């Protein structure tokens, strides 16, 4: 092909693009319909360079990002759709898709951060309410609102049960710690007790010895004062005075020899 022919083909292509300013947007829509969301998003971004204020392009880009699972980016794109406040139908569609994206974000956060999930669910409910306000007959928005409401209630109940269980576990742990501390204190006292008992026993023995000495009680190998006095009295009773010896001799008779024959 000659240079003149190539120039003609190029000129024809440029002319077609200039005559059809929505060609890129239509290509993006074709890729979206084919399920090629990555390329479709790229084409929508290209089209937005030339038409930055297009509500349709922003909406379609947000929808495409949602299909890719890029829910935060989808919300950002949908929030840039102009004229939503003046067009109830557009407001309902944008709010509905934002609610869906917020719900998906909350669902992803539920396992790791339940409190953040509750916040995202609340934002989803607010978006669904805007959609219902703009389109009261929107059955899908009503259904999703009820579904997310139940989801929030279940999650709140789960968190309350977990909080209650954590408090019970903490109370049980505190009781165990107190019981362990009490046992440790008793163990310390038992370690100190033998020496103290020995000293007490020695003091008691000394007191008993002192009391026994004062009361005249006998100690090992010794007689008490009472026993010594009783023994002396008994000996006195058995002693014979000199005059009694004479009387006994005078009154004594001589025994006769016994006959054994």
XYZ file of N, CA, C and O in Angstrom, residues 35 81 105 121 135-136 139 150 153 168 210 246:
48
model
N -18.239 -9.403 30.135
C -17.654 -9.842 31.410
C -16.201 -9.477 31.578
O -15.559 -9.900 32.536
N -21.167 10.883 40.740
C -22.207 11.015 39.725
C -22.907 12.351 39.930
O -23.530 12.581 40.979
N -18.586 -4.250 51.874
C -17.446 -3.864 52.712
C -17.656 -4.304 54.159
O -16.737 -4.788 54.822
N -22.541 -1.371 57.852
C -23.937 -1.784 57.675
C -24.881 -0.602 57.888
O -25.891 -0.453 57.171
N -37.364 6.432 45.320
C -38.209 5.505 44.546
C -38.960 4.614 45.533
O -38.517 3.493 45.828
N -40.069 5.089 46.073
C -40.795 4.334 47.107
C -41.237 2.941 46.675
O -41.466 2.075 47.523
N -38.739 -2.347 45.214
C -38.824 -3.534 46.077
C -37.443 -4.057 46.458
O -37.244 -4.566 47.576
N -31.537 -7.012 59.714
C -31.435 -8.291 60.437
C -29.970 -8.675 60.635
O -29.586 -9.202 61.689
N -28.702 -6.705 63.546
C -29.243 -7.193 64.813
C -28.531 -8.466 65.256
O -28.183 -8.624 66.439
N -17.404 -12.731 82.103
C -17.454 -13.909 82.971
C -16.079 -14.561 83.083
O -15.657 -14.969 84.179
N 8.622 -22.984 135.872
C 8.585 -21.918 136.880
C 7.364 -22.060 137.753
O 7.431 -21.922 138.977
N 11.919 -47.518 177.673
C 11.966 -48.130 179.000
C 10.676 -48.845 179.265
O 10.650 -49.990 179.778
